[in-house]
Short mmCIF file of C-alpha atoms in Angstrom, two decimals:
data_model
loop_
_atom_site.label_atom_id
_atom_site.label_comp_id
_atom_site.label_asym_id
_atom_site.label_seq_id
_atom_site.Cartn_x
_atom_site.Cartn_y
_atom_site.Cartn_z
CA MET M 1 44.99 132.14 217.41
CA ALA M 2 42.01 130.83 215.49
CA GLY M 3 41.68 132.14 211.97
CA ALA M 4 45.22 133.56 211.86
CA ALA M 5 47.24 132.94 208.72
CA SER M 6 50.10 130.59 209.33
CA LEU M 7 53.63 131.62 208.27
CA SER M 8 55.87 129.00 206.73
CA VAL M 9 59.59 129.29 207.16
CA ILE M 10 61.54 128.79 203.92
CA ALA M 11 64.85 127.15 204.51
CA PRO M 12 67.81 128.80 202.81
CA ALA M 13 69.06 127.14 199.64
CA HIS M 14 72.24 125.14 199.95
CA ALA M 15 74.86 124.45 197.32
CA LEU M 16 74.51 121.13 195.56
CA ASP M 17 76.84 118.38 196.64
CA ASP M 18 78.89 116.44 194.10
CA GLN M 19 76.30 113.68 193.70
CA GLN M 20 73.48 116.17 193.16
CA LYS M 21 75.57 118.06 190.59
CA LYS M 22 76.24 114.81 188.75
CA GLU M 23 72.57 113.87 188.74
CA LEU M 24 71.51 117.35 187.60
CA GLY M 25 74.10 117.36 184.83
CA ALA M 26 72.90 113.97 183.60
CA PHE M 27 69.30 115.18 183.65
CA ILE M 28 70.15 118.32 181.64
CA ARG M 29 72.15 116.27 179.14
CA ASP M 30 69.38 113.76 178.63
CA TYR M 31 66.79 116.50 178.31
CA LEU M 32 68.78 118.36 175.64
CA ILE M 33 69.40 115.17 173.70
CA ALA M 34 65.69 114.42 173.78
CA ASN M 35 64.83 118.03 172.84
CA PRO M 36 67.70 119.28 170.59
CA GLU M 37 65.54 122.01 169.07
CA ILE M 38 66.11 123.94 172.30
CA MET M 39 69.71 124.52 171.20
CA LEU M 40 68.44 126.20 168.04
CA GLU M 41 66.26 128.45 170.16
CA VAL M 42 69.26 129.29 172.33
CA GLN M 43 71.36 130.04 169.25
CA ASP M 44 68.64 132.29 167.82
CA ALA M 45 68.34 134.12 171.12
CA LEU M 46 72.11 134.60 171.29
CA GLU M 47 72.28 135.92 167.74
CA LYS M 48 69.41 138.33 168.39
CA LYS M 49 71.07 139.57 171.58
CA GLN M 50 74.37 140.10 169.76
CA GLN M 51 72.61 141.88 166.89
CA ASP M 52 70.76 144.14 169.33
CA MET M 53 74.06 144.98 171.02
CA ARG M 54 75.64 145.82 167.65
CA ILE M 55 72.69 148.01 166.68
CA ASN M 56 72.80 149.85 170.02
CA GLN M 57 76.55 150.41 169.71
CA ALA M 58 76.15 151.66 166.16
CA SER M 59 73.28 154.00 167.03
CA SER M 60 75.30 155.57 169.82
CA GLY M 61 78.36 155.81 167.57
CA ILE M 62 76.42 157.47 164.77
CA VAL M 63 75.18 160.22 167.07
CA LYS M 64 78.69 160.87 168.41
CA ASN M 65 80.43 160.75 165.01
CA ARG M 66 77.91 162.44 162.76
CA ASP M 67 80.36 164.90 161.20
CA ALA M 68 82.91 162.21 160.41
CA ILE M 69 80.18 160.07 158.83
CA TYR M 70 78.39 162.68 156.76
CA SER M 71 80.84 165.57 156.29
CA SER M 72 84.32 164.16 155.69
CA PRO M 73 86.08 166.11 152.91
CA SER M 74 87.92 162.96 151.77
CA ASP M 75 84.74 161.10 150.81
CA ILE M 76 83.27 160.97 147.33
CA THR M 77 79.59 161.68 146.78
CA LEU M 78 77.46 160.10 144.07
CA GLY M 79 73.94 161.03 143.13
CA ASN M 80 72.43 164.35 144.16
CA PRO M 81 74.92 166.28 146.33
CA ASN M 82 71.95 168.19 147.78
CA GLY M 83 69.70 165.16 148.17
CA ASP M 84 67.21 165.08 151.03
CA VAL M 85 68.38 161.58 152.06
CA THR M 86 71.98 160.40 152.42
CA VAL M 87 73.16 156.81 152.39
CA VAL M 88 76.73 156.16 153.56
CA GLU M 89 78.48 152.99 152.40
CA PHE M 90 81.72 151.54 153.77
CA PHE M 91 83.21 149.27 151.10
CA ASP M 92 86.27 147.29 150.02
CA TYR M 93 87.14 146.88 146.34
CA ASN M 94 87.68 143.14 146.85
CA CYS M 95 84.48 142.51 148.77
CA GLY M 96 82.26 140.16 146.78
CA TYR M 97 79.15 141.39 148.59
CA CYS M 98 80.11 145.00 147.80
CA LYS M 99 80.42 144.07 144.13
CA ARG M 100 76.91 142.65 144.17
CA ALA M 101 75.64 145.65 146.14
CA LEU M 102 76.93 148.02 143.46
CA SER M 103 73.81 147.36 141.42
CA ASP M 104 71.66 148.22 144.46
CA MET M 105 73.19 151.68 144.61
CA GLU M 106 72.89 152.15 140.84
CA GLU M 107 69.23 151.17 140.88
CA ILE M 108 68.44 153.53 143.74
CA LEU M 109 70.24 156.43 142.05
CA SER M 110 68.48 155.78 138.75
CA GLU M 111 65.04 155.64 140.41
CA ASP M 112 65.47 158.43 142.96
CA LYS M 113 67.08 161.69 141.90
CA ASN M 114 67.03 163.10 145.41
CA VAL M 115 69.38 160.63 147.11
CA ARG M 116 73.03 161.21 147.95
CA PHE M 117 75.44 158.29 148.35
CA ILE M 118 78.66 158.85 150.30
CA LEU M 119 81.40 156.29 149.67
CA LYS M 120 83.85 155.49 152.46
CA GLU M 121 86.84 153.44 151.42
CA PHE M 122 87.35 150.72 154.02
CA PRO M 123 90.12 148.34 152.83
CA ILE M 124 89.98 145.37 155.18
CA LEU M 125 90.65 142.43 152.87
CA GLY M 126 94.43 142.40 152.75
CA PRO M 127 97.35 144.12 151.04
CA ASP M 128 95.80 144.06 147.56
CA SER M 129 92.77 145.95 148.82
CA MET M 130 94.95 148.47 150.62
CA ALA M 131 96.99 149.04 147.45
CA ALA M 132 93.88 149.41 145.28
CA HIS M 133 92.46 151.97 147.68
CA ARG M 134 95.72 153.92 147.59
CA VAL M 135 95.30 154.20 143.83
CA ALA M 136 91.67 155.24 144.32
CA ASN M 137 92.80 158.00 146.67
CA ALA M 138 95.24 159.24 144.05
CA VAL M 139 92.46 159.31 141.45
CA ARG M 140 90.29 161.25 143.89
CA LEU M 141 93.00 163.85 144.33
CA LEU M 142 94.09 164.07 140.69
CA ALA M 143 90.77 163.77 138.88
CA PRO M 144 87.81 163.77 141.27
CA GLU M 145 85.40 164.12 138.36
CA LYS M 146 86.58 160.73 137.10
CA TYR M 147 86.36 158.95 140.44
CA PRO M 148 82.73 157.82 139.97
CA GLN M 149 83.66 156.05 136.72
CA PHE M 150 86.79 154.64 138.32
CA HIS M 151 84.80 153.36 141.29
CA ARG M 152 82.17 151.68 139.16
CA ALA M 153 84.74 150.08 136.86
CA LEU M 154 87.02 148.76 139.59
CA LEU M 155 84.30 147.57 141.96
CA GLY M 156 82.28 146.15 139.10
CA GLY M 157 85.25 144.32 137.59
CA GLU M 158 85.59 140.55 137.68
CA THR M 159 89.32 140.47 138.47
CA ARG M 160 90.84 140.99 141.89
CA ALA M 161 91.52 144.64 142.67
CA THR M 162 95.24 145.26 143.07
CA GLU M 163 97.53 148.22 142.58
CA GLU M 164 98.13 147.16 138.98
CA THR M 165 94.47 146.56 138.06
CA ALA M 166 93.45 149.83 139.73
CA ILE M 167 96.11 151.75 137.80
CA ASP M 168 94.96 150.07 134.58
CA VAL M 169 91.38 151.21 135.23
CA ALA M 170 92.55 154.75 135.95
CA ALA M 171 94.64 154.76 132.76
CA THR M 172 91.58 153.91 130.66
CA LEU M 173 90.01 157.08 132.05
CA GLY M 174 93.01 159.19 131.08
CA VAL M 175 94.75 159.42 134.46
CA LYS M 176 98.46 158.84 133.83
CA GLU M 177 100.29 156.13 135.75
CA ALA M 178 103.23 158.42 136.50
CA ALA M 179 100.93 161.00 138.05
CA ILE M 180 99.20 158.34 140.10
CA ARG M 181 102.45 156.94 141.46
CA LYS M 182 103.70 160.43 142.31
CA SER M 183 100.45 161.25 144.10
CA MET M 184 100.63 157.96 146.02
CA ALA M 185 104.15 158.83 147.14
CA ASP M 186 103.35 162.45 147.99
CA ASN M 187 99.94 161.86 149.57
CA PRO M 188 99.78 158.44 151.23
CA ASN M 189 96.24 157.76 152.40
CA ASP M 190 97.25 155.79 155.49
CA PRO M 191 95.92 158.51 157.86
CA LEU M 192 92.57 158.47 156.02
CA VAL M 193 92.37 154.69 156.28
CA ARG M 194 93.22 154.80 159.99
CA ALA M 195 90.49 157.38 160.51
CA THR M 196 87.98 155.16 158.70
CA TYR M 197 89.07 152.15 160.75
CA GLU M 198 88.56 154.13 163.96
CA LEU M 199 85.16 155.34 162.79
CA ALA M 200 84.11 151.83 161.78
CA ASN M 201 85.24 150.51 165.16
CA ASN M 202 83.15 153.15 166.93
CA LEU M 203 80.15 152.03 164.88
CA GLY M 204 80.73 148.32 165.40
CA ALA M 205 81.34 147.71 161.70
CA THR M 206 83.44 144.59 161.18
CA GLY M 207 82.69 143.84 157.54
CA THR M 208 81.60 145.30 154.24
CA PRO M 209 79.33 146.56 152.91
CA PHE M 210 78.22 148.53 155.94
CA TYR M 211 75.67 151.32 155.57
CA VAL M 212 74.50 154.25 157.62
CA VAL M 213 71.03 155.52 156.79
CA GLY M 214 69.92 158.42 158.93
CA GLU M 215 70.92 157.36 162.44
CA GLU M 216 70.62 153.64 161.75
CA ALA M 217 73.33 151.13 160.88
CA VAL M 218 72.67 148.51 158.23
CA PHE M 219 74.94 145.48 158.31
CA GLY M 220 75.63 143.63 155.06
CA ALA M 221 74.33 143.63 151.52
CA VAL M 222 70.64 143.82 152.37
CA GLY M 223 69.55 144.59 148.83
CA HIS M 224 67.86 147.35 146.87
CA GLU M 225 64.39 146.88 148.33
CA GLU M 226 65.42 147.17 151.97
CA LEU M 227 67.63 150.21 151.36
CA SER M 228 64.84 151.87 149.37
CA ALA M 229 62.39 151.16 152.18
CA LYS M 230 64.68 152.81 154.71
CA ILE M 231 65.04 155.85 152.44
CA ALA M 232 61.25 156.08 152.19
CA ASN M 233 60.95 155.73 155.97
CA LEU M 234 63.35 158.62 156.54
CA ARG M 235 61.12 160.84 154.44
CA GLN M 236 57.97 159.60 156.13
CA CYS M 237 58.88 159.57 159.83
CA GLY M 238 62.45 160.89 160.02
CA LYS M 239 63.88 157.47 160.88
CA ALA M 240 65.13 154.57 158.80
CA SER M 241 62.69 152.28 160.62
CA CYS M 242 59.28 153.78 161.34
CA PRO M 243 57.32 152.65 164.41
#
């Protein structure tokens, strides 16, 4: 029929034979060698995809575990207990990044009197860390008013945190070694640590420091400025990252 549109039949695709696969593989190899920057783009895309997946997992976990994050009776609070913004930090006493991040928290608390910091002990760096955190738990139970000083001294120290160094720090604050050892024996904090591990797993936290600000996870020691910006955002738009 004159003027009618013609229909072309598209043949179904067939699997490549061995020779075609070999030729295609050689072409891809040569192309990548000639354009290696593509691999960097692929790596960047993979890292972004993984980061987005971590953020999505964390956001979902924060909503489901809000009480455990913000209202655990075993956590210590620094700053204003009635602050309008709360920052939660998971830390390990032997984490070098946590040691450097200590000054970020101190600067925020000195500048902003309406921020509350919740500290979650998350010993993931071996037996010494676990032992140091057991001592910290004993200090929390025996002399909670001295825990902030203990925390700052042990985390800010230059030596590796161990049971012995943690007990030495506590002793300088007037907490007796005998009382600490008795508390450690009577009140092992293994269930608390397991609960923190489970919570961290639900949030996708695999390292320290790890923060929760509002309903957003912050991975790593991002610094004073970024944390302060997220605090300001929470006050401005109710989220750690404003649109």
